[in-house]
XYZ file of C-alpha atoms in Angstrom:
336
model
C 0.000 0.000 0.000
C 1.455 3.347 -0.987
C 2.000 6.037 1.648
C -1.082 8.167 2.149
C -3.358 5.764 0.268
C -6.807 5.137 1.736
C -8.002 1.551 1.870
C -11.574 0.533 1.323
C -11.492 -1.702 4.413
C -9.182 -2.219 7.385
C -9.888 -5.532 9.131
C -8.747 -5.732 12.749
C -8.367 -9.374 13.728
C -6.857 -12.338 11.900
C -9.223 -15.041 13.173
C -11.669 -16.990 10.983
C -14.220 -14.139 10.784
C -11.500 -11.616 9.900
C -10.023 -13.902 7.240
C -13.487 -14.598 5.808
C -14.101 -10.845 5.583
C -10.790 -10.379 3.752
C -11.757 -13.059 1.234
C -15.083 -11.303 0.614
C -13.209 -8.005 0.095
C -11.029 -9.727 -2.514
C -14.055 -11.076 -4.321
C -15.702 -7.634 -4.349
C -12.570 -5.889 -5.613
C -12.107 -3.847 -2.420
C -8.665 -2.861 -1.173
C -8.016 -4.108 2.361
C -5.481 -5.023 5.031
C -5.792 -7.515 7.891
C -4.146 -6.435 11.148
C -3.657 -9.045 13.889
C -2.076 -8.458 17.296
C -0.832 -12.074 17.560
C -0.305 -14.988 15.232
C -2.724 -16.063 12.536
C -5.976 -17.297 14.168
C -4.361 -16.514 17.500
C -7.409 -17.464 19.573
C -7.336 -21.005 18.174
C -3.607 -21.174 18.855
C -4.399 -20.437 22.510
C -6.844 -23.342 22.799
C -5.758 -26.381 24.853
C -3.331 -28.391 22.744
C -5.525 -31.515 22.688
C -8.825 -29.732 22.081
C -11.377 -31.248 19.717
C -13.967 -28.913 18.182
C -17.646 -29.429 19.021
C -18.586 -29.114 15.359
C -18.019 -30.908 12.075
C -15.287 -29.698 9.682
C -17.536 -28.180 7.010
C -18.915 -25.704 9.569
C -15.422 -24.251 10.120
C -14.700 -23.744 6.432
C -14.208 -20.336 4.836
C -13.522 -19.230 1.290
C -14.946 -22.433 -0.181
C -11.893 -24.482 0.856
C -12.561 -27.920 2.397
C -11.189 -28.757 5.850
C -9.893 -32.326 5.837
C -9.569 -34.096 9.186
C -8.957 -37.650 10.355
C -12.002 -37.990 12.583
C -15.592 -36.788 12.578
C -14.607 -33.571 14.392
C -11.461 -31.529 13.737
C -8.710 -30.974 16.267
C -7.033 -27.708 17.179
C -3.958 -28.770 15.181
C -6.006 -29.555 12.059
C -7.764 -26.193 12.294
C -4.439 -24.335 12.534
C -3.144 -26.160 9.454
C -6.370 -25.393 7.598
C -6.420 -21.642 8.256
C -2.752 -21.332 7.277
C -3.600 -22.969 3.960
C -6.548 -20.615 3.453
C -4.297 -17.595 4.025
C -1.770 -18.979 1.528
C -4.405 -19.889 -1.064
C -5.873 -16.371 -1.080
C -2.582 -14.545 -0.521
C -4.033 -12.699 2.466
C -0.681 -11.692 4.011
C -2.013 -10.216 7.277
C 0.103 -7.883 9.388
C 0.848 -10.221 12.311
C 1.987 -9.275 15.824
C 0.734 -5.763 15.154
C -1.675 -4.091 17.541
C -4.089 -1.263 16.809
C -3.146 1.220 19.546
C -5.875 3.729 18.733
C -8.283 4.723 16.008
C -9.190 8.238 14.885
C -12.038 9.176 12.596
C -12.299 12.340 10.547
C -14.281 13.804 7.705
C -11.517 14.133 5.141
C -12.172 15.826 1.767
C -12.717 12.417 0.164
C -15.247 11.329 2.789
C -15.302 9.458 6.090
C -11.788 8.157 6.878
C -10.403 6.226 9.838
C -6.733 6.395 10.827
C -5.449 3.312 12.652
C -2.261 3.868 14.639
C -0.322 0.612 14.882
C 2.158 -0.743 17.400
C 4.522 -3.678 16.855
C 4.169 -6.474 19.423
C 7.696 -7.745 18.680
C 10.498 -6.310 20.752
C 12.977 -4.279 18.736
C 10.731 -4.024 15.666
C 9.736 -0.426 14.801
C 6.065 0.453 14.876
C 4.467 0.510 11.410
C 3.088 3.740 10.075
C -0.643 4.470 10.349
C -3.221 2.798 8.114
C -6.093 4.840 6.675
C -9.376 3.296 5.566
C -12.916 4.332 4.732
C -14.335 1.347 6.610
C -13.128 -0.637 9.615
C -14.220 -4.151 10.564
C -13.466 -5.155 14.162
C -13.203 -8.952 14.142
C -11.378 -8.870 17.450
C -12.849 -11.650 19.574
C -12.431 -11.591 23.335
C -9.689 -14.029 24.437
C -7.557 -11.218 25.794
C -10.335 -10.314 28.228
C -11.042 -13.202 30.619
C -13.510 -12.766 33.451
C -11.212 -12.408 36.454
C -11.596 -13.309 40.096
C -12.050 -10.431 42.507
C -10.941 -12.014 45.783
C -7.877 -11.710 48.021
C -4.985 -13.645 46.487
C -6.279 -13.475 42.895
C -3.019 -11.737 41.906
C -0.843 -14.686 42.973
C 1.285 -16.392 40.303
C -0.476 -19.693 40.987
C -3.670 -18.300 39.381
C -4.162 -18.637 35.623
C -7.101 -17.791 33.369
C -5.980 -20.077 30.575
C -5.432 -23.821 30.362
C -3.044 -25.240 27.756
C -1.935 -28.748 28.764
C -1.696 -31.108 31.727
C 2.043 -31.707 32.046
C 3.050 -28.680 34.184
C 0.503 -29.682 36.831
C 1.592 -33.305 37.371
C 2.043 -34.087 41.061
C 0.044 -31.004 42.118
C -3.329 -30.150 43.601
C -5.227 -28.084 41.023
C -8.515 -26.246 41.479
C -10.509 -25.616 38.309
C -13.106 -22.865 38.714
C -16.035 -22.818 36.297
C -18.959 -24.896 35.101
C -18.693 -24.734 31.319
C -16.952 -26.804 28.668
C -13.508 -25.281 29.237
C -13.577 -26.060 32.956
C -15.053 -29.550 32.566
C -12.621 -30.589 29.822
C -9.617 -29.210 31.710
C -10.679 -31.049 34.866
C -11.041 -34.314 32.951
C -7.679 -33.985 31.192
C -5.919 -33.161 34.434
C -7.577 -36.092 36.226
C -6.445 -38.511 33.506
C -2.896 -37.171 33.781
C -2.741 -38.111 37.459
C -3.419 -34.650 38.861
C -5.483 -34.214 42.045
C -8.359 -32.075 40.749
C -11.027 -30.036 42.489
C -13.845 -28.524 40.401
C -15.520 -25.421 41.884
C -18.657 -23.828 40.446
C -21.033 -21.273 41.921
C -24.008 -22.998 40.323
C -25.508 -26.130 41.834
C -25.352 -27.820 38.426
C -22.914 -27.548 35.548
C -23.699 -25.566 32.404
C -26.553 -26.744 30.207
C -24.226 -26.136 27.217
C -21.760 -28.930 28.038
C -20.779 -31.034 25.029
C -22.857 -34.209 24.900
C -19.805 -36.458 25.319
C -18.338 -34.346 28.137
C -21.387 -34.230 30.441
C -21.632 -37.944 31.386
C -17.857 -38.143 31.744
C -17.519 -35.227 34.175
C -20.690 -36.149 36.082
C -19.444 -39.708 36.602
C -16.036 -38.491 37.823
C -17.752 -36.142 40.287
C -20.173 -38.816 41.495
C -17.288 -41.198 42.194
C -15.268 -38.405 43.868
C -12.439 -39.065 41.422
C -12.698 -35.309 40.876
C -13.656 -33.446 44.038
C -16.684 -31.294 43.285
C -17.689 -28.163 45.156
C -20.873 -27.107 43.379
C -22.886 -24.203 44.752
C -19.674 -22.767 46.182
C -17.569 -19.658 45.602
C -13.922 -18.863 46.267
C -13.522 -16.458 49.176
C -9.722 -16.269 49.274
C -6.691 -17.722 47.496
C -3.693 -18.509 49.680
C -0.236 -19.751 48.766
C -1.036 -23.371 49.626
C -4.824 -23.435 49.990
C -8.199 -22.021 48.973
C -11.010 -20.768 51.187
C -14.478 -21.635 49.847
C -17.956 -20.608 50.968
C -20.798 -23.046 50.385
C -24.484 -22.346 49.762
C -25.190 -22.410 53.501
C -22.558 -19.761 54.189
C -20.030 -22.133 55.765
C -16.357 -21.724 54.880
C -13.974 -24.534 53.981
C -10.206 -24.471 53.473
C -8.782 -26.987 51.019
C -5.128 -27.656 50.083
C -4.152 -26.221 46.716
C -1.103 -25.608 44.520
C -2.585 -24.070 41.346
C -5.826 -22.375 40.319
C -7.282 -22.428 36.793
C -10.067 -19.841 36.716
C -11.893 -20.739 33.498
C -14.749 -18.281 33.857
C -15.321 -17.237 30.283
C -14.548 -13.979 28.495
C -15.995 -10.565 27.717
C -15.571 -8.143 24.808
C -12.995 -5.313 25.042
C -15.624 -2.798 26.122
C -13.166 0.033 26.802
C -11.777 -0.148 23.257
C -15.253 -0.309 21.745
C -16.448 2.647 23.801
C -13.415 4.683 22.702
C -14.699 4.305 19.130
C -18.246 5.313 20.004
C -19.736 1.791 20.091
C -22.468 1.452 22.722
C -23.429 -1.760 24.492
C -26.848 -2.494 25.918
C -28.962 -5.096 27.677
C -28.107 -7.672 30.311
C -25.776 -9.412 27.849
C -23.807 -6.252 27.135
C -24.170 -6.726 23.390
C -22.610 -3.975 21.276
C -25.256 -2.125 19.274
C -25.136 -3.267 15.645
C -27.584 -3.724 12.804
C -28.478 -7.457 12.900
C -28.459 -7.702 9.109
C -25.311 -5.737 8.214
C -23.344 -5.729 11.515
C -22.861 -1.976 11.101
C -22.481 -0.004 14.320
C -23.945 3.430 14.931
C -20.573 4.868 13.826
C -20.647 5.251 10.010
C -18.146 2.904 8.370
C -17.474 0.846 11.533
C -18.560 -2.808 11.659
C -18.235 -5.729 14.078
C -17.696 -9.356 13.078
C -17.358 -12.656 14.910
C -17.662 -13.309 18.617
C -17.507 -9.665 19.682
C -21.028 -9.211 18.260
C -22.535 -11.352 21.055
C -21.303 -9.323 24.028
C -21.058 -11.469 27.154
C -23.145 -14.225 25.566
C -20.032 -15.875 24.176
C -21.924 -19.115 23.537
C -24.085 -17.407 20.885
C -21.519 -16.667 18.154
C -18.953 -19.239 17.049
C -16.833 -19.778 13.950
C -19.816 -21.641 12.486
C -21.962 -18.497 12.237
C -19.361 -15.720 12.599
C -17.718 -16.827 9.333
C -20.714 -15.401 7.441
C -20.525 -11.914 8.953
C -17.954 -10.738 6.416
C -20.243 -11.505 3.492
C -23.018 -9.305 4.927
C -20.572 -6.532 5.833
C -18.933 -6.389 2.413
C -22.312 -6.450 0.700
C -23.370 -3.434 2.782
C -20.096 -1.572 2.096
C -20.491 -2.092 -1.649
C -24.131 -0.964 -1.541
C -23.251 2.304 0.241
C -20.142 3.308 -1.727
Protein backbone atom coordinates (compact mmCIF):
# COMPACT_ATOMS: atom_id res chain seq x y z
CA UNK A 1 0.00 0.00 0.00
CA UNK A 2 1.45 3.35 -0.99
CA UNK A 3 2.00 6.04 1.65
CA UNK A 4 -1.08 8.17 2.15
CA UNK A 5 -3.36 5.76 0.27
CA UNK A 6 -6.81 5.14 1.74
CA UNK A 7 -8.00 1.55 1.87
CA UNK A 8 -11.57 0.53 1.32
CA UNK A 9 -11.49 -1.70 4.41
CA UNK A 10 -9.18 -2.22 7.38
CA UNK A 11 -9.89 -5.53 9.13
CA UNK A 12 -8.75 -5.73 12.75
CA UNK A 13 -8.37 -9.37 13.73
CA UNK A 14 -6.86 -12.34 11.90
CA UNK A 15 -9.22 -15.04 13.17
CA UNK A 16 -11.67 -16.99 10.98
CA UNK A 17 -14.22 -14.14 10.78
CA UNK A 18 -11.50 -11.62 9.90
CA UNK A 19 -10.02 -13.90 7.24
CA UNK A 20 -13.49 -14.60 5.81
CA UNK A 21 -14.10 -10.85 5.58
CA UNK A 22 -10.79 -10.38 3.75
CA UNK A 23 -11.76 -13.06 1.23
CA UNK A 24 -15.08 -11.30 0.61
CA UNK A 25 -13.21 -8.00 0.10
CA UNK A 26 -11.03 -9.73 -2.51
CA UNK A 27 -14.05 -11.08 -4.32
CA UNK A 28 -15.70 -7.63 -4.35
CA UNK A 29 -12.57 -5.89 -5.61
CA UNK A 30 -12.11 -3.85 -2.42
CA UNK A 31 -8.66 -2.86 -1.17
CA UNK A 32 -8.02 -4.11 2.36
CA UNK A 33 -5.48 -5.02 5.03
CA UNK A 34 -5.79 -7.51 7.89
CA UNK A 35 -4.15 -6.43 11.15
CA UNK A 36 -3.66 -9.04 13.89
CA UNK A 37 -2.08 -8.46 17.30
CA UNK A 38 -0.83 -12.07 17.56
CA UNK A 39 -0.31 -14.99 15.23
CA UNK A 40 -2.72 -16.06 12.54
CA UNK A 41 -5.98 -17.30 14.17
CA UNK A 42 -4.36 -16.51 17.50
CA UNK A 43 -7.41 -17.46 19.57
CA UNK A 44 -7.34 -21.00 18.17
CA UNK A 45 -3.61 -21.17 18.85
CA UNK A 46 -4.40 -20.44 22.51
CA UNK A 47 -6.84 -23.34 22.80
CA UNK A 48 -5.76 -26.38 24.85
CA UNK A 49 -3.33 -28.39 22.74
CA UNK A 50 -5.53 -31.52 22.69
CA UNK A 51 -8.82 -29.73 22.08
CA UNK A 52 -11.38 -31.25 19.72
CA UNK A 53 -13.97 -28.91 18.18
CA UNK A 54 -17.65 -29.43 19.02
CA UNK A 55 -18.59 -29.11 15.36
CA UNK A 56 -18.02 -30.91 12.08
CA UNK A 57 -15.29 -29.70 9.68
CA UNK A 58 -17.54 -28.18 7.01
CA UNK A 59 -18.91 -25.70 9.57
CA UNK A 60 -15.42 -24.25 10.12
CA UNK A 61 -14.70 -23.74 6.43
CA UNK A 62 -14.21 -20.34 4.84
CA UNK A 63 -13.52 -19.23 1.29
CA UNK A 64 -14.95 -22.43 -0.18
CA UNK A 65 -11.89 -24.48 0.86
CA UNK A 66 -12.56 -27.92 2.40
CA UNK A 67 -11.19 -28.76 5.85
CA UNK A 68 -9.89 -32.33 5.84
CA UNK A 69 -9.57 -34.10 9.19
CA UNK A 70 -8.96 -37.65 10.35
CA UNK A 71 -12.00 -37.99 12.58
CA UNK A 72 -15.59 -36.79 12.58
CA UNK A 73 -14.61 -33.57 14.39
CA UNK A 74 -11.46 -31.53 13.74
CA UNK A 75 -8.71 -30.97 16.27
CA UNK A 76 -7.03 -27.71 17.18
CA UNK A 77 -3.96 -28.77 15.18
CA UNK A 78 -6.01 -29.55 12.06
CA UNK A 79 -7.76 -26.19 12.29
CA UNK A 80 -4.44 -24.34 12.53
CA UNK A 81 -3.14 -26.16 9.45
CA UNK A 82 -6.37 -25.39 7.60
CA UNK A 83 -6.42 -21.64 8.26
CA UNK A 84 -2.75 -21.33 7.28
CA UNK A 85 -3.60 -22.97 3.96
CA UNK A 86 -6.55 -20.61 3.45
CA UNK A 87 -4.30 -17.60 4.03
CA UNK A 88 -1.77 -18.98 1.53
CA UNK A 89 -4.41 -19.89 -1.06
CA UNK A 90 -5.87 -16.37 -1.08
CA UNK A 91 -2.58 -14.54 -0.52
CA UNK A 92 -4.03 -12.70 2.47
CA UNK A 93 -0.68 -11.69 4.01
CA UNK A 94 -2.01 -10.22 7.28
CA UNK A 95 0.10 -7.88 9.39
CA UNK A 96 0.85 -10.22 12.31
CA UNK A 97 1.99 -9.28 15.82
CA UNK A 98 0.73 -5.76 15.15
CA UNK A 99 -1.68 -4.09 17.54
CA UNK A 100 -4.09 -1.26 16.81
CA UNK A 101 -3.15 1.22 19.55
CA UNK A 102 -5.87 3.73 18.73
CA UNK A 103 -8.28 4.72 16.01
CA UNK A 104 -9.19 8.24 14.88
CA UNK A 105 -12.04 9.18 12.60
CA UNK A 106 -12.30 12.34 10.55
CA UNK A 107 -14.28 13.80 7.71
CA UNK A 108 -11.52 14.13 5.14
CA UNK A 109 -12.17 15.83 1.77
CA UNK A 110 -12.72 12.42 0.16
CA UNK A 111 -15.25 11.33 2.79
CA UNK A 112 -15.30 9.46 6.09
CA UNK A 113 -11.79 8.16 6.88
CA UNK A 114 -10.40 6.23 9.84
CA UNK A 115 -6.73 6.39 10.83
CA UNK A 116 -5.45 3.31 12.65
CA UNK A 117 -2.26 3.87 14.64
CA UNK A 118 -0.32 0.61 14.88
CA UNK A 119 2.16 -0.74 17.40
CA UNK A 120 4.52 -3.68 16.85
CA UNK A 121 4.17 -6.47 19.42
CA UNK A 122 7.70 -7.75 18.68
CA UNK A 123 10.50 -6.31 20.75
CA UNK A 124 12.98 -4.28 18.74
CA UNK A 125 10.73 -4.02 15.67
CA UNK A 126 9.74 -0.43 14.80
CA UNK A 127 6.07 0.45 14.88
CA UNK A 128 4.47 0.51 11.41
CA UNK A 129 3.09 3.74 10.07
CA UNK A 130 -0.64 4.47 10.35
CA UNK A 131 -3.22 2.80 8.11
CA UNK A 132 -6.09 4.84 6.67
CA UNK A 133 -9.38 3.30 5.57
CA UNK A 134 -12.92 4.33 4.73
CA UNK A 135 -14.33 1.35 6.61
CA UNK A 136 -13.13 -0.64 9.61
CA UNK A 137 -14.22 -4.15 10.56
CA UNK A 138 -13.47 -5.16 14.16
CA UNK A 139 -13.20 -8.95 14.14
CA UNK A 140 -11.38 -8.87 17.45
CA UNK A 141 -12.85 -11.65 19.57
CA UNK A 142 -12.43 -11.59 23.33
CA UNK A 143 -9.69 -14.03 24.44
CA UNK A 144 -7.56 -11.22 25.79
CA UNK A 145 -10.34 -10.31 28.23
CA UNK A 146 -11.04 -13.20 30.62
CA UNK A 147 -13.51 -12.77 33.45
CA UNK A 148 -11.21 -12.41 36.45
CA UNK A 149 -11.60 -13.31 40.10
CA UNK A 150 -12.05 -10.43 42.51
CA UNK A 151 -10.94 -12.01 45.78
CA UNK A 152 -7.88 -11.71 48.02
CA UNK A 153 -4.99 -13.65 46.49
CA UNK A 154 -6.28 -13.47 42.89
CA UNK A 155 -3.02 -11.74 41.91
CA UNK A 156 -0.84 -14.69 42.97
CA UNK A 157 1.29 -16.39 40.30
CA UNK A 158 -0.48 -19.69 40.99
CA UNK A 159 -3.67 -18.30 39.38
CA UNK A 160 -4.16 -18.64 35.62
CA UNK A 161 -7.10 -17.79 33.37
CA UNK A 162 -5.98 -20.08 30.58
CA UNK A 163 -5.43 -23.82 30.36
CA UNK A 164 -3.04 -25.24 27.76
CA UNK A 165 -1.94 -28.75 28.76
CA UNK A 166 -1.70 -31.11 31.73
CA UNK A 167 2.04 -31.71 32.05
CA UNK A 168 3.05 -28.68 34.18
CA UNK A 169 0.50 -29.68 36.83
CA UNK A 170 1.59 -33.30 37.37
CA UNK A 171 2.04 -34.09 41.06
CA UNK A 172 0.04 -31.00 42.12
CA UNK A 173 -3.33 -30.15 43.60
CA UNK A 174 -5.23 -28.08 41.02
CA UNK A 175 -8.51 -26.25 41.48
CA UNK A 176 -10.51 -25.62 38.31
CA UNK A 177 -13.11 -22.87 38.71
CA UNK A 178 -16.04 -22.82 36.30
CA UNK A 179 -18.96 -24.90 35.10
CA UNK A 180 -18.69 -24.73 31.32
CA UNK A 181 -16.95 -26.80 28.67
CA UNK A 182 -13.51 -25.28 29.24
CA UNK A 183 -13.58 -26.06 32.96
CA UNK A 184 -15.05 -29.55 32.57
CA UNK A 185 -12.62 -30.59 29.82
CA UNK A 186 -9.62 -29.21 31.71
CA UNK A 187 -10.68 -31.05 34.87
CA UNK A 188 -11.04 -34.31 32.95
CA UNK A 189 -7.68 -33.98 31.19
CA UNK A 190 -5.92 -33.16 34.43
CA UNK A 191 -7.58 -36.09 36.23
CA UNK A 192 -6.44 -38.51 33.51
CA UNK A 193 -2.90 -37.17 33.78
CA UNK A 194 -2.74 -38.11 37.46
CA UNK A 195 -3.42 -34.65 38.86
CA UNK A 196 -5.48 -34.21 42.04
CA UNK A 197 -8.36 -32.08 40.75
CA UNK A 198 -11.03 -30.04 42.49
CA UNK A 199 -13.85 -28.52 40.40
CA UNK A 200 -15.52 -25.42 41.88
CA UNK A 201 -18.66 -23.83 40.45
CA UNK A 202 -21.03 -21.27 41.92
CA UNK A 203 -24.01 -23.00 40.32
CA UNK A 204 -25.51 -26.13 41.83
CA UNK A 205 -25.35 -27.82 38.43
CA UNK A 206 -22.91 -27.55 35.55
CA UNK A 207 -23.70 -25.57 32.40
CA UNK A 208 -26.55 -26.74 30.21
CA UNK A 209 -24.23 -26.14 27.22
CA UNK A 210 -21.76 -28.93 28.04
CA UNK A 211 -20.78 -31.03 25.03
CA UNK A 212 -22.86 -34.21 24.90
CA UNK A 213 -19.80 -36.46 25.32
CA UNK A 214 -18.34 -34.35 28.14
CA UNK A 215 -21.39 -34.23 30.44
CA UNK A 216 -21.63 -37.94 31.39
CA UNK A 217 -17.86 -38.14 31.74
CA UNK A 218 -17.52 -35.23 34.17
CA UNK A 219 -20.69 -36.15 36.08
CA UNK A 220 -19.44 -39.71 36.60
CA UNK A 221 -16.04 -38.49 37.82
CA UNK A 222 -17.75 -36.14 40.29
CA UNK A 223 -20.17 -38.82 41.49
CA UNK A 224 -17.29 -41.20 42.19
CA UNK A 225 -15.27 -38.40 43.87
CA UNK A 226 -12.44 -39.06 41.42
CA UNK A 227 -12.70 -35.31 40.88
CA UNK A 228 -13.66 -33.45 44.04
CA UNK A 229 -16.68 -31.29 43.28
CA UNK A 230 -17.69 -28.16 45.16
CA UNK A 231 -20.87 -27.11 43.38
CA UNK A 232 -22.89 -24.20 44.75
CA UNK A 233 -19.67 -22.77 46.18
CA UNK A 234 -17.57 -19.66 45.60
CA UNK A 235 -13.92 -18.86 46.27
CA UNK A 236 -13.52 -16.46 49.18
CA UNK A 237 -9.72 -16.27 49.27
CA UNK A 238 -6.69 -17.72 47.50
CA UNK A 239 -3.69 -18.51 49.68
CA UNK A 240 -0.24 -19.75 48.77
CA UNK A 241 -1.04 -23.37 49.63
CA UNK A 242 -4.82 -23.44 49.99
CA UNK A 243 -8.20 -22.02 48.97
CA UNK A 244 -11.01 -20.77 51.19
CA UNK A 245 -14.48 -21.64 49.85
CA UNK A 246 -17.96 -20.61 50.97
CA UNK A 247 -20.80 -23.05 50.39
CA UNK A 248 -24.48 -22.35 49.76
CA UNK A 249 -25.19 -22.41 53.50
CA UNK A 250 -22.56 -19.76 54.19
CA UNK A 251 -20.03 -22.13 55.76
CA UNK A 252 -16.36 -21.72 54.88
CA UNK A 253 -13.97 -24.53 53.98
CA UNK A 254 -10.21 -24.47 53.47
CA UNK A 255 -8.78 -26.99 51.02
CA UNK A 256 -5.13 -27.66 50.08
CA UNK A 257 -4.15 -26.22 46.72
CA UNK A 258 -1.10 -25.61 44.52
CA UNK A 259 -2.59 -24.07 41.35
CA UNK A 260 -5.83 -22.38 40.32
CA UNK A 261 -7.28 -22.43 36.79
CA UNK A 262 -10.07 -19.84 36.72
CA UNK A 263 -11.89 -20.74 33.50
CA UNK A 264 -14.75 -18.28 33.86
CA UNK A 265 -15.32 -17.24 30.28
CA UNK A 266 -14.55 -13.98 28.50
CA UNK A 267 -15.99 -10.57 27.72
CA UNK A 268 -15.57 -8.14 24.81
CA UNK A 269 -13.00 -5.31 25.04
CA UNK A 270 -15.62 -2.80 26.12
CA UNK A 271 -13.17 0.03 26.80
CA UNK A 272 -11.78 -0.15 23.26
CA UNK A 273 -15.25 -0.31 21.74
CA UNK A 274 -16.45 2.65 23.80
CA UNK A 275 -13.41 4.68 22.70
CA UNK A 276 -14.70 4.31 19.13
CA UNK A 277 -18.25 5.31 20.00
CA UNK A 278 -19.74 1.79 20.09
CA UNK A 279 -22.47 1.45 22.72
CA UNK A 280 -23.43 -1.76 24.49
CA UNK A 281 -26.85 -2.49 25.92
CA UNK A 282 -28.96 -5.10 27.68
CA UNK A 283 -28.11 -7.67 30.31
CA UNK A 284 -25.78 -9.41 27.85
CA UNK A 285 -23.81 -6.25 27.13
CA UNK A 286 -24.17 -6.73 23.39
CA UNK A 287 -22.61 -3.97 21.28
CA UNK A 288 -25.26 -2.12 19.27
CA UNK A 289 -25.14 -3.27 15.64
CA UNK A 290 -27.58 -3.72 12.80
CA UNK A 291 -28.48 -7.46 12.90
CA UNK A 292 -28.46 -7.70 9.11
CA UNK A 293 -25.31 -5.74 8.21
CA UNK A 294 -23.34 -5.73 11.52
CA UNK A 295 -22.86 -1.98 11.10
CA UNK A 296 -22.48 0.00 14.32
CA UNK A 297 -23.95 3.43 14.93
CA UNK A 298 -20.57 4.87 13.83
CA UNK A 299 -20.65 5.25 10.01
CA UNK A 300 -18.15 2.90 8.37
CA UNK A 301 -17.47 0.85 11.53
CA UNK A 302 -18.56 -2.81 11.66
CA UNK A 303 -18.24 -5.73 14.08
CA UNK A 304 -17.70 -9.36 13.08
CA UNK A 305 -17.36 -12.66 14.91
CA UNK A 306 -17.66 -13.31 18.62
CA UNK A 307 -17.51 -9.67 19.68
CA UNK A 308 -21.03 -9.21 18.26
CA UNK A 309 -22.54 -11.35 21.06
CA UNK A 310 -21.30 -9.32 24.03
CA UNK A 311 -21.06 -11.47 27.15
CA UNK A 312 -23.14 -14.23 25.57
CA UNK A 313 -20.03 -15.87 24.18
CA UNK A 314 -21.92 -19.11 23.54
CA UNK A 315 -24.08 -17.41 20.88
CA UNK A 316 -21.52 -16.67 18.15
CA UNK A 317 -18.95 -19.24 17.05
CA UNK A 318 -16.83 -19.78 13.95
CA UNK A 319 -19.82 -21.64 12.49
CA UNK A 320 -21.96 -18.50 12.24
CA UNK A 321 -19.36 -15.72 12.60
CA UNK A 322 -17.72 -16.83 9.33
CA UNK A 323 -20.71 -15.40 7.44
CA UNK A 324 -20.53 -11.91 8.95
CA UNK A 325 -17.95 -10.74 6.42
CA UNK A 326 -20.24 -11.51 3.49
CA UNK A 327 -23.02 -9.31 4.93
CA UNK A 328 -20.57 -6.53 5.83
CA UNK A 329 -18.93 -6.39 2.41
CA UNK A 330 -22.31 -6.45 0.70
CA UNK A 331 -23.37 -3.43 2.78
CA UNK A 332 -20.10 -1.57 2.10
CA UNK A 333 -20.49 -2.09 -1.65
CA UNK A 334 -24.13 -0.96 -1.54
CA UNK A 335 -23.25 2.30 0.24
CA UNK A 336 -20.14 3.31 -1.73
